[in-house]
Amino acid sequence: MPLTKEEIEEIRRTLGREPNQVELAMFEAQWSEHCSYKSSKKHLRKLSMESPWVVKGGDAAVVDFGPVYVAFRIESHNHPSAVDPYNGAATGVGGIVRDILSSGAKPIALLDDLIFGDLREYKVKWHVRGVVKGISDYGNRIGVPTVGGETWFDPSFTNNPMVSVACVGVCPKNKLINGTPKPGHLIVIAGNYTGKDGLLGSSFASKSLEEGVEEEYAAIQVPDPVMEKLLIDSILELRDKDLLVFVKDLGGGGLATAISETAASFGLGAEVELDKLHLREPMEAWQIIVSESQERMMLVIEKEKLPEVARVLEKYDVPYSVIGRFTNTREIVVKFNGEIVARVPADFLAEGPELDRPYKRPEWHLELEKPFEIPPFDLEKAIRSVLGSPNVASKRWIYEQYDHEVQIRTVIKPGEGDAAVLRLLEAPPLGIAVATDSNPRYTYLDPLYGAANVFLEAYRNVVASGGKPMAAVDQIDAGNPELPDRFWFFVRMVEGLAWVERQVNVPIVGGKVSFYNEDEVTGTQIKPTVMITMIGKVEDVTKAKRAMAEEGDKLVIVGETYPELGGSEFLWTVFGKVQGKVPIPRPKLEMETARKVLSVVGLEGVTGIHDIGPGGLVVAAAEMGKGIGVRLTVENVPGKWSQPYEALFSESGARYLIAVKEDAVEEVLEKTDGKVIGEFGGNTLEINLGKRSVTIDDFEELLERGFEKWLG
């Protein structure tokens, strides 16, 4: 039982009696870390969740884009994806889509952020193929394009991958579902039949995985994308007809969570009759109340509108049940076959405990700060290793399995730019730039600066595509919060995000926390991670920029390079080291550099823009030069570096590459304070080192096929 002795005693005191089986199941689900945030909410309050352009929170964050609202959210499905990669990832997609739908927004795009283990391991190949297939099948079948993402590989994730999916939606300003449930309003459950799949899935997600997890399959939901598509269409029609007061996805915690959180949020109670719910199989009351069967949503409606709601749901063949109503009692009363099987205060159940857990930096972590003394190495071999590493090489094998063209919104597609750019068909020529980023090495070495760096990488991705960053959501993954040396990483990551979001005036408006990411096989903590999804406004999608160049373009760099190799792809790929101090985040410099870059986005002579991220300058230049080649002169790179490898592999932030036509170079340099460091053409990657040069003839093959060679 995830409920502690102290929690059970608190339940006894509040109820004034011994809780029964149904009530214990409700508390176990709702008071899990997954639903109650009992270890994290104290620290999450440090984040700035508000801004003049933020409209509402809830299941999805909603941002004012002028003519329309944009909703977005990210959430993980880590434990289910470790046990059953296909179904775990697929149901993760379904859940995040319903979160967007609950605000009244039409889901228009998906992004994934995936971290897997050592690709030489068979188990990891199984994870990769199953997760990608699950995301692909579900997204393709519901008609929501997967337009971007991030994929990392690190040995610590071999037994337990991190699988997060983000979704973006658009809602007309007069159709936002944000009404106030009142006493007498009906509780309607629409969607799939409830079954025993997903039983206490939130509890399963709130403990460490162990070897021999076959018994956990019952906690994994079964996906049904056909029903999801019917739900999308029916909810949007109900929205357009103003038939909905409030909508909530039945995700973690099932009915127990959805009803109690809604009631508590509005100072209400509820009366629920479980035997009225449409079931897939015979079930006990405790199973019904906490089942997390997928493709189900709770609709709150006015009683007199039930016939109209029923007609719409029946039109789409969406099963539904009226299982109860909200009351003014502030108490959740659950009946089954005419008997009361649970009676609990709504606020008490919904809010759960708030823990003040101790945290302390582990002593062994201090050793990681020491710089790695780089021994002599072959520069050409190092460049080839970095370009072909699974973290750097193209993920074409992944994104080609996704339909990114459906809904005809995708302007910049996977593999073309730093962020996906979507046209707002409802408000042309406006568009949305959206990117998702993570870096488990950074957040492991320095959770505060690492989290800030991940945030700023997403910031640069949005800017490089021509977007003005507006808001972000986070997915924070950490180890066992009961252990101070694990919990320290979580606290520091939150503090890093709270600092950087205020510095650049881009609020974090929502997110999710995943704890207990431990490798029980090896007895070690999985590297703690932050996944950031950021959206930005593109004023004119016809001027959005790809990370591409054309023959004869000049290569301009904006920003200075520092000798910052701690946690770099270079150290890991060439020397197998995760060590040193990560790049220093410079948020004010990021803002100034972004302003300069955005000032030239609309220039006709600017072909493409690319930020410099993992792998450093050599990777960014090679990616822009695919298909045409690029010549790079290292001594022209501005900054405080001293060795050529520092200029090539440093991962300093606030840097961009711009491909510029010769007749526009002078204007670009004037507006950006940039510097010409090369040109595109020649069909090879040629690096001029002064007295010698390095030429990589097959650089494009390394980038394009490196990942597939690892996958096998």
XYZ file of C-alpha atoms in Angstrom:
712
model
C 0.000 0.000 0.000
C 1.523 3.346 -0.999
C -0.503 4.956 1.809
C 1.732 5.327 4.853
C 0.711 4.469 8.396
C 0.588 8.193 9.169
C -1.694 8.857 6.197
C -4.050 6.055 7.158
C -4.184 7.397 10.697
C -4.982 10.885 9.373
C -7.814 9.385 7.295
C -9.172 7.639 10.384
C -9.086 10.878 12.397
C -10.828 12.904 9.718
C -13.511 10.323 8.953
C -13.945 9.483 12.649
C -13.966 5.785 11.818
C -12.118 3.044 10.000
C -12.049 3.634 6.210
C -13.499 0.847 4.094
C -11.995 -0.793 1.012
C -13.538 1.654 -1.463
C -12.418 4.688 0.512
C -8.885 3.335 0.918
C -8.675 2.783 -2.835
C -9.816 6.356 -3.464
C -7.213 7.767 -1.081
C -4.491 5.505 -2.448
C -5.152 6.804 -5.962
C -5.619 10.480 -5.133
C -2.877 10.702 -2.511
C -0.296 9.111 -4.773
C 2.563 11.345 -5.869
C 1.161 11.184 -9.394
C -2.141 12.832 -8.432
C -1.582 14.774 -5.206
C 1.952 16.162 -5.737
C 2.385 15.699 -1.990
C 6.187 15.884 -2.132
C 6.453 18.458 -4.892
C 3.718 21.072 -4.479
C 5.578 23.038 -1.825
C 8.423 23.609 -4.297
C 6.289 23.989 -7.420
C 4.844 27.164 -5.897
C 8.210 28.764 -6.633
C 7.304 28.780 -10.322
C 5.649 31.828 -11.853
C 2.471 30.361 -13.294
C 0.860 33.629 -14.307
C 1.257 36.308 -16.955
C -1.059 38.787 -18.716
C -1.321 36.426 -21.670
C -2.066 33.295 -19.593
C -5.801 32.609 -19.527
C -6.351 29.556 -17.308
C -4.733 26.496 -15.830
C -6.371 23.142 -15.202
C -5.748 20.077 -17.306
C -4.120 22.287 -19.968
C -2.494 25.710 -19.942
C -4.217 28.258 -22.183
C -2.398 31.233 -23.690
C -3.914 34.257 -25.456
C -2.548 34.452 -29.004
C -4.620 37.468 -30.009
C -7.369 36.187 -32.315
C -7.434 32.714 -30.694
C -6.440 30.795 -27.593
C -3.680 28.190 -27.708
C -3.726 25.314 -25.207
C -0.746 23.060 -24.543
C 0.545 20.521 -22.036
C 3.207 17.843 -21.557
C 2.977 14.665 -19.502
C 5.010 11.506 -19.019
C 4.052 7.840 -19.180
C 7.346 6.433 -17.932
C 6.532 3.350 -15.890
C 3.876 2.006 -18.297
C 6.262 2.477 -21.229
C 9.009 0.562 -19.418
C 6.720 -2.439 -18.870
C 4.733 -2.294 -22.136
C 6.352 0.204 -24.544
C 3.626 0.127 -27.191
C 0.557 0.473 -24.978
C 2.332 2.696 -22.459
C 3.319 5.242 -25.101
C 0.015 5.034 -26.988
C -2.080 5.713 -23.884
C 0.256 8.578 -23.036
C -0.732 10.195 -26.325
C -4.423 9.641 -25.645
C -4.259 11.180 -22.188
C -2.476 14.343 -23.250
C -4.882 14.845 -26.160
C -7.858 14.642 -23.795
C -6.210 17.172 -21.488
C -6.160 19.641 -24.373
C -9.701 18.722 -25.380
C -10.974 19.405 -21.845
C -10.391 23.144 -22.352
C -12.420 23.157 -25.559
C -9.349 23.332 -27.787
C -9.015 21.260 -30.930
C -5.810 19.174 -30.743
C -3.622 20.197 -33.694
C -0.151 18.818 -32.961
C 1.841 16.348 -30.877
C 5.509 16.346 -29.887
C 7.445 13.644 -28.060
C 10.413 13.816 -25.712
C 12.037 10.409 -25.338
C 15.050 9.245 -23.340
C 16.215 5.672 -23.803
C 19.136 3.625 -22.526
C 22.176 2.113 -24.218
C 21.235 1.299 -27.817
C 23.609 -1.652 -27.797
C 21.201 -3.406 -25.428
C 18.414 -5.512 -26.934
C 15.965 -4.284 -24.288
C 16.548 -0.682 -25.353
C 15.943 -1.502 -29.011
C 12.661 -3.086 -27.874
C 11.787 0.075 -25.930
C 12.563 2.312 -28.909
C 10.591 0.313 -31.449
C 7.593 -0.176 -29.161
C 7.371 3.435 -27.963
C 7.738 4.915 -31.447
C 5.172 2.492 -32.845
C 2.736 3.296 -30.027
C 3.006 7.059 -30.561
C 2.822 6.660 -34.331
C -0.199 4.373 -34.420
C -2.234 6.385 -31.935
C -1.427 9.832 -33.324
C -1.913 8.785 -36.933
C -5.265 7.141 -36.213
C -6.775 10.113 -34.389
C -5.619 12.555 -37.076
C -3.313 14.672 -34.906
C 0.141 15.164 -36.465
C 3.342 14.489 -34.521
C 5.427 17.452 -35.641
C 8.558 17.458 -33.513
C 10.420 16.143 -30.534
C 13.657 15.264 -28.799
C 15.386 11.904 -28.362
C 18.270 11.107 -26.013
C 20.218 7.968 -25.184
C 21.953 7.379 -21.865
C 22.887 4.090 -20.177
C 21.100 4.977 -16.924
C 17.741 4.726 -18.748
C 18.303 1.178 -20.023
C 15.699 -0.428 -17.761
C 13.358 2.530 -17.383
C 12.977 4.982 -20.291
C 11.444 8.443 -19.986
C 8.510 8.863 -22.374
C 6.729 12.218 -22.502
C 4.245 13.564 -25.027
C 3.155 17.171 -25.516
C 0.037 18.353 -27.294
C -0.991 21.736 -28.699
C -4.550 22.829 -29.412
C -6.441 25.861 -30.704
C -9.721 27.238 -29.377
C -11.922 30.137 -30.561
C -12.054 32.783 -27.858
C -15.801 32.438 -27.361
C -15.702 28.643 -27.056
C -13.337 28.079 -24.143
C -14.820 25.534 -21.731
C -14.306 27.189 -18.366
C -17.721 27.278 -16.732
C -18.469 26.844 -13.024
C -20.087 23.576 -11.906
C -22.977 24.170 -9.503
C -25.204 22.037 -7.276
C -27.592 20.050 -9.447
C -25.316 19.884 -12.465
C -25.101 16.345 -13.828
C -21.975 14.193 -13.985
C -21.835 12.390 -17.317
C -19.090 9.899 -18.174
C -18.595 9.695 -21.940
C -16.351 7.362 -23.869
C -15.057 3.867 -23.421
C -16.504 1.186 -21.216
C -14.770 0.983 -17.848
C -12.709 -2.143 -17.203
C -10.012 -3.528 -14.962
C -7.179 -2.174 -17.076
C -5.320 0.690 -15.465
C -6.365 -0.239 -11.933
C -4.513 2.117 -9.581
C -2.204 3.178 -12.406
C -1.437 6.385 -10.510
C -0.235 4.295 -7.576
C 1.861 2.160 -9.935
C 3.458 5.356 -11.283
C 4.281 6.450 -7.728
C 6.698 3.697 -6.807
C 9.917 2.270 -8.179
C 9.855 -0.448 -10.822
C 11.311 -3.764 -9.822
C 12.522 -6.818 -11.691
C 9.767 -9.191 -12.718
C 7.055 -6.587 -13.321
C 4.637 -8.839 -15.200
C 2.065 -8.367 -12.441
C 2.040 -4.626 -13.214
C 0.392 -5.147 -16.626
C -2.990 -4.705 -14.939
C -1.970 -1.108 -14.164
C -1.403 -0.337 -17.853
C -4.345 0.986 -19.811
C -5.467 -0.383 -23.164
C -5.541 2.221 -25.961
C -8.493 2.691 -28.314
C -7.680 5.478 -30.814
C -10.958 5.012 -32.692
C -12.936 5.931 -29.575
C -10.528 8.826 -28.958
C -11.310 10.247 -32.406
C -15.052 9.953 -31.727
C -14.570 11.728 -28.404
C -12.654 14.556 -30.077
C -15.388 15.092 -32.651
C -18.263 14.829 -30.189
C -16.710 17.096 -27.543
C -15.967 19.776 -30.128
C -19.574 19.645 -31.369
C -20.888 19.839 -27.809
C -18.568 22.817 -27.286
C -19.838 24.579 -30.391
C -23.427 24.094 -29.228
C -22.622 25.494 -25.750
C -23.794 22.319 -24.040
C -20.849 21.868 -21.661
C -20.214 23.587 -18.331
C -16.954 21.846 -17.495
C -14.920 18.917 -18.820
C -12.206 16.809 -17.221
C -10.223 13.871 -18.520
C -10.448 10.644 -16.562
C -6.720 10.086 -16.278
C -4.669 9.216 -13.210
C -6.905 8.246 -10.306
C -9.949 7.688 -12.519
C -13.333 8.739 -11.165
C -11.959 9.288 -7.659
C -9.607 12.007 -8.851
C -11.803 13.643 -11.501
C -14.835 14.018 -9.235
C -13.025 14.996 -6.031
C -10.734 17.555 -7.700
C -13.649 19.166 -9.533
C -15.823 19.269 -6.440
C -13.022 20.666 -4.275
C -12.072 23.313 -6.842
C -15.580 24.767 -6.789
C -16.530 24.206 -3.145
C -18.954 21.403 -3.977
C -19.769 17.851 -3.055
C -21.054 15.031 -5.257
C -23.398 12.064 -5.215
C -22.290 9.202 -7.467
C -23.974 5.891 -8.326
C -21.328 3.502 -9.641
C -23.788 0.867 -10.853
C -25.039 3.347 -13.474
C -21.627 3.483 -15.192
C -21.230 1.508 -18.426
C -18.783 -1.335 -17.744
C -16.824 -3.720 -19.920
C -16.876 -6.538 -17.336
C -18.198 -7.281 -13.848
C -16.312 -5.121 -11.336
C -16.290 -4.372 -7.636
C -16.993 -0.868 -6.400
C -13.368 -0.120 -5.461
C -12.237 -1.176 -8.937
C -14.776 1.050 -10.679
C -13.886 4.173 -8.709
C -10.120 3.969 -9.417
C -10.010 2.291 -12.825
C -8.000 4.301 -15.342
C -9.497 2.807 -18.497
C -8.692 5.135 -21.357
C -10.756 7.322 -23.695
C -13.149 8.492 -20.967
C -14.099 12.039 -20.048
C -16.241 13.570 -17.338
C -18.761 16.067 -18.707
C -20.507 18.474 -16.358
C -23.799 19.632 -17.859
C -27.015 21.375 -16.913
C -29.837 18.890 -16.313
C -32.138 20.401 -18.926
C -29.486 20.026 -21.626
C -29.113 16.270 -21.172
C -31.352 15.336 -24.159
C -29.262 17.498 -26.517
C -25.997 16.148 -25.105
C -27.309 12.601 -25.495
C -28.223 13.215 -29.159
C -24.711 14.388 -29.976
C -23.007 11.493 -28.193
C -25.356 8.972 -29.798
C -24.697 10.508 -33.198
C -21.009 9.631 -32.806
C -21.691 6.235 -31.144
C -19.984 7.400 -27.967
C -21.221 5.409 -24.943
C -22.218 7.530 -21.963
C -23.707 7.258 -18.479
C -25.258 9.783 -16.116
C -23.696 8.641 -12.844
C -24.545 11.461 -10.470
C -24.690 15.131 -9.716
C -22.831 17.818 -7.816
C -24.182 18.974 -4.464
C -23.582 21.759 -1.957
C -22.462 19.341 0.784
C -18.684 19.462 0.090
C -18.812 15.695 0.553
C -18.308 12.856 -1.944
C -20.970 10.187 -1.459
C -20.526 7.020 -3.529
C -23.291 4.432 -3.894
C -23.184 0.952 -5.407
C -26.287 -1.192 -5.874
C -28.244 1.138 -3.639
C -25.793 1.123 -0.724
C -23.411 3.884 0.316
C -19.898 2.472 -0.136
C -17.897 5.663 0.434
C -18.435 8.998 2.157
C -15.463 11.374 2.325
C -14.916 15.156 2.439
C -14.159 16.403 -1.073
C -11.448 18.855 -0.007
C -9.711 16.321 2.215
C -9.581 13.700 -0.543
C -8.615 16.079 -3.335
C -5.910 18.080 -1.616
C -4.038 15.274 0.081
C -1.077 15.765 2.411
C 1.689 18.281 1.806
C 5.084 16.950 2.781
C 8.161 18.947 3.686
C 10.777 16.395 2.742
C 14.451 16.914 3.579
C 16.941 17.230 0.759
C 20.711 17.279 0.642
C 23.310 17.236 -2.085
C 24.973 13.815 -2.173
C 28.659 13.898 -1.297
C 29.632 11.860 -4.351
C 28.105 14.539 -6.568
C 30.852 17.024 -5.653
C 33.355 14.893 -7.566
C 31.476 15.476 -10.803
C 32.349 19.178 -10.821
C 36.028 18.465 -11.360
C 37.043 19.268 -14.953
C 38.134 16.350 -17.101
C 41.737 16.677 -18.226
C 41.494 16.041 -21.950
C 44.253 13.734 -23.190
C 45.634 13.817 -26.768
C 43.071 12.637 -29.300
C 42.479 12.482 -33.043
C 40.294 15.496 -33.950
C 38.954 13.973 -37.165
C 37.903 10.773 -35.385
C 36.308 12.875 -32.641
C 34.264 14.869 -35.159
C 33.138 11.701 -36.886
C 32.179 10.105 -33.551
C 30.118 13.104 -32.477
C 28.332 13.486 -35.819
C 27.381 9.807 -35.854
C 26.407 9.463 -32.193
C 22.775 8.457 -31.552
C 22.163 11.696 -29.631
C 23.242 13.849 -32.574
C 22.434 11.858 -35.710
C 19.141 12.441 -37.497
C 16.095 10.739 -36.011
C 14.548 10.361 -39.446
C 13.760 6.709 -38.685
C 11.514 7.941 -35.865
C 9.729 10.903 -37.391
C 9.103 9.267 -40.756
C 6.739 6.899 -38.931
C 4.625 9.865 -37.849
C 2.044 11.602 -40.012
C 3.069 15.247 -39.691
C 1.021 16.548 -42.637
C -2.526 15.811 -41.476
C -4.623 18.961 -40.752
C -2.415 20.840 -43.317
C -0.984 23.141 -40.638
C 2.650 22.075 -40.579
C 4.895 24.727 -42.133
C 8.253 23.592 -40.740
C 8.307 19.821 -40.494
C 10.408 17.372 -38.464
C 14.044 17.480 -39.507
C 13.734 20.899 -41.142
C 14.069 23.326 -38.257
C 14.777 23.847 -34.590
C 11.061 24.089 -33.796
C 7.919 22.941 -35.548
C 5.916 25.807 -37.001
C 2.150 25.452 -37.393
C -0.081 27.809 -39.344
C -3.098 29.109 -37.489
C -5.783 28.481 -40.085
C -8.161 30.390 -37.815
C -6.018 33.557 -37.875
C -3.674 33.800 -40.880
C -0.844 34.624 -41.268
C -0.198 33.908 -37.569
C 1.576 30.725 -36.582
C 2.821 28.790 -33.569
C 6.439 27.765 -33.095
C 6.707 24.866 -30.660
C 9.761 22.969 -29.444
C 10.497 20.425 -26.746
C 13.918 19.878 -25.176
C 15.745 17.934 -22.485
C 19.332 17.117 -21.512
C 19.719 14.455 -18.813
C 23.483 14.962 -18.579
C 23.116 18.650 -17.715
C 20.460 18.117 -15.033
C 22.505 15.282 -13.541
C 25.713 17.311 -13.281
C 24.042 20.526 -12.123
C 20.260 20.328 -11.648
C 19.870 24.120 -11.213
C 21.974 25.297 -14.160
C 21.043 22.177 -16.116
C 17.314 22.889 -15.888
C 17.918 26.523 -16.848
C 19.967 25.407 -19.855
C 17.219 23.057 -21.040
C 14.717 25.913 -20.784
C 17.016 28.224 -22.762
C 17.609 25.579 -25.434
C 13.848 25.456 -26.038
C 13.836 29.264 -26.023
C 16.504 29.366 -28.765
C 14.701 26.715 -30.793
C 11.559 28.839 -30.880
C 13.540 31.991 -31.751
C 15.551 30.287 -34.503
C 12.315 29.326 -36.238
C 11.037 32.885 -36.153
C 8.865 32.743 -33.035
C 8.644 35.078 -30.074
C 8.652 32.834 -26.963
C 5.376 33.133 -25.022
C 5.067 30.356 -22.445
C 6.357 26.938 -21.439
C 5.266 23.781 -19.646
C 7.561 21.331 -17.882
C 7.823 17.630 -17.182
C 10.165 17.009 -14.242
C 11.450 13.463 -13.711
C 13.329 12.542 -10.554
C 14.116 9.615 -8.271
C 12.676 8.517 -4.946
C 11.559 11.679 -3.080
C 11.831 9.837 0.231
C 15.628 9.847 -0.112
C 17.191 13.295 0.563
C 20.044 12.745 -1.901
C 17.498 12.023 -4.654
C 15.029 14.739 -3.720
C 17.804 17.369 -3.842
C 17.930 17.041 -7.624
C 14.210 17.751 -7.925
C 14.337 20.823 -5.680
C 17.296 22.286 -7.537
C 15.696 21.688 -10.954
C 12.579 23.556 -9.845
C 14.709 26.409 -8.525
C 16.594 26.589 -11.812
C 13.342 26.826 -13.755
C 11.886 29.411 -11.364
C 14.970 31.585 -11.825
C 15.312 31.398 -15.591
C 11.615 31.829 -16.477
C 11.535 35.168 -14.663
C 14.805 36.290 -16.220
C 13.511 35.906 -19.782
C 9.845 36.713 -18.992
C 8.514 33.416 -20.356
C 6.272 31.864 -17.687
C 6.005 28.163 -16.990
C 2.232 27.783 -17.010
C 1.788 24.101 -16.253
C 3.511 20.778 -16.032
C 3.824 17.375 -14.473
C 6.112 15.616 -12.004
C 7.240 11.995 -12.197
C 9.012 10.508 -9.166
C 10.437 7.087 -8.364
C 12.441 6.874 -11.562
C 14.911 4.402 -10.131
C 16.736 1.508 -11.735
C 15.983 -1.245 -9.255
C 18.056 -3.701 -11.297
C 21.281 -1.781 -10.742
C 20.243 -0.003 -7.544
C 20.997 3.436 -8.999
C 19.034 6.600 -9.643
C 18.144 7.317 -13.235
C 19.534 10.689 -14.271
C 17.014 13.347 -13.177
C 15.575 15.259 -16.110
C 13.577 18.303 -17.100
C 11.596 18.310 -20.322
C 10.479 21.725 -21.532
C 7.873 22.389 -24.186
C 7.759 26.026 -25.279
C 5.452 27.852 -27.645
C 6.077 31.117 -29.452
C 4.084 33.416 -31.694
C 5.111 33.634 -35.350
C 3.681 36.820 -36.810
C 3.889 35.572 -40.409
C 4.393 31.874 -41.092
C 5.640 32.607 -44.609
C 8.750 34.086 -42.990
C 9.390 31.235 -40.547
C 12.912 29.874 -40.822
C 14.292 26.387 -41.350
C 17.692 25.269 -40.117
C 18.870 24.946 -43.710
C 21.174 26.689 -46.159
C 21.700 27.009 -49.912
C 24.783 26.727 -52.094
C 26.903 29.869 -51.849
C 25.342 31.194 -48.611
C 27.694 32.736 -46.095
C 27.801 31.190 -42.635
C 27.313 33.828 -39.926
C 27.623 33.129 -36.207
C 25.858 35.295 -33.620
C 27.100 35.068 -30.032
C 30.370 34.220 -28.296
C 31.857 30.798 -27.652
C 33.311 29.918 -24.268
C 35.361 26.815 -23.357
C 32.319 25.073 -21.870
C 32.600 21.325 -22.398
C 31.180 20.001 -19.113
C 28.438 17.471 -19.825
C 29.015 17.833 -23.566
C 28.354 15.301 -26.285
C 32.057 15.541 -27.104
C 33.173 14.364 -23.637
C 30.657 11.530 -23.617
C 31.147 10.267 -27.153
C 34.928 10.555 -27.336
C 35.944 9.802 -23.746
C 32.859 8.231 -22.142
C 32.750 10.959 -19.489
C 29.806 12.780 -17.927
C 31.740 15.314 -15.918
C 32.607 18.958 -15.376
C 30.643 22.162 -15.032
C 27.791 22.614 -17.487
C 27.633 25.813 -19.580
C 26.701 28.879 -17.550
C 23.141 30.016 -18.358
C 23.104 33.676 -19.424
C 19.393 34.556 -19.660
C 19.812 38.305 -20.192
C 22.307 37.635 -22.979
C 19.870 35.092 -24.420
C 17.168 37.757 -24.585
C 19.455 40.274 -26.277
C 20.782 37.726 -28.757
C 17.245 36.544 -29.517
C 16.176 40.137 -30.206
C 19.004 40.495 -32.730
C 18.184 37.224 -34.450
C 14.464 37.996 -34.664
C 15.316 41.345 -36.268
C 16.640 39.547 -39.374
C 14.127 36.682 -39.612
C 12.071 38.519 -42.225
C 15.005 39.541 -44.442
C 14.832 38.082 -47.919
C 18.545 37.342 -47.894
C 18.366 35.128 -44.785
C 17.981 31.513 -45.910
C 18.024 29.681 -42.613
C 18.703 29.942 -38.864
C 19.915 27.266 -36.460
C 20.783 27.459 -32.779
C 24.004 25.883 -31.513
C 23.142 23.143 -29.028
C 24.324 19.634 -28.142
C 27.451 18.719 -30.067
C 28.439 22.350 -30.501
C 29.318 24.414 -33.543
C 30.569 21.548 -35.684
C 27.246 19.720 -35.377
C 25.119 22.818 -36.049
C 27.177 23.753 -39.119
C 27.072 20.197 -40.469
C 23.307 19.983 -39.994
C 22.789 23.215 -41.934
C 25.142 22.030 -44.657
C 23.429 18.728 -45.400
C 23.194 18.173 -49.149
C 25.500 21.042 -50.107
C 28.550 20.966 -47.831
C 30.057 23.616 -45.588
C 33.501 25.199 -45.089
C 34.288 26.509 -41.614
C 37.257 28.598 -40.435
C 37.797 28.003 -36.741
C 40.018 31.026 -36.066
C 37.121 33.321 -37.058
C 34.865 32.001 -34.308
C 34.401 34.819 -31.754
C 34.822 34.024 -28.074
C 37.200 33.176 -25.275
C 38.198 29.664 -26.344
C 41.867 28.704 -26.784
C 41.871 25.232 -28.368
C 40.173 24.435 -31.711
C 38.217 21.587 -30.139
C 36.719 24.074 -27.665
C 35.454 26.228 -30.535
C 34.045 23.192 -32.323
C 32.468 21.252 -29.447
C 31.610 23.849 -26.777
C 27.911 23.934 -25.933
C 27.744 27.566 -24.766
C 24.263 29.069 -25.047
C 23.041 32.296 -26.681
C 24.527 31.319 -30.061
C 22.964 30.969 -33.495
C 24.113 30.201 -37.038
C 22.554 32.123 -39.919
C 22.797 31.219 -43.599
C 22.923 34.504 -45.517
C 23.007 35.484 -49.200
C 26.118 37.497 -50.015
C 24.217 40.682 -50.807
C 22.526 40.593 -47.365
C 25.613 39.869 -45.273
C 26.382 43.498 -44.409
C 22.854 44.178 -43.125
C 22.755 40.943 -41.116
C 26.117 41.657 -39.495
C 25.037 45.183 -38.618
C 21.792 44.051 -36.989
C 23.157 41.014 -35.162
C 26.792 41.877 -34.378
C 27.535 38.540 -36.026
C 30.643 37.347 -37.803
C 31.214 35.408 -41.015
C 32.980 32.132 -40.201
C 32.461 30.170 -43.401
C 30.308 29.433 -46.414
C 28.127 26.672 -47.755
C 29.077 24.484 -50.725
C 31.708 21.970 -51.730
C 29.784 18.796 -50.722
C 32.059 18.105 -47.741
C 32.488 19.303 -44.170
C 35.775 21.188 -44.329
C 37.229 22.665 -41.139
C 40.102 25.106 -41.546
C 42.354 25.002 -38.483
C 44.949 27.509 -39.715
C 47.999 25.406 -40.450
C 45.923 22.394 -41.416
C 42.386 21.401 -42.202
C 40.095 18.468 -41.553
C 37.739 17.247 -44.266
C 34.850 14.855 -43.602
C 33.625 13.536 -46.960
C 30.797 11.436 -45.571
C 29.497 13.853 -42.933
C 25.972 13.679 -44.296
C 25.970 9.892 -44.141
C 27.119 10.068 -40.512
C 24.295 12.465 -39.632
C 21.585 10.731 -41.618
C 22.353 7.078 -40.884
C 24.255 7.161 -37.608
C 21.191 6.514 -35.477
C 19.899 3.698 -37.667
C 23.265 1.940 -37.497
C 23.062 1.995 -33.715
C 19.458 0.766 -33.759
C 20.349 -2.083 -36.099
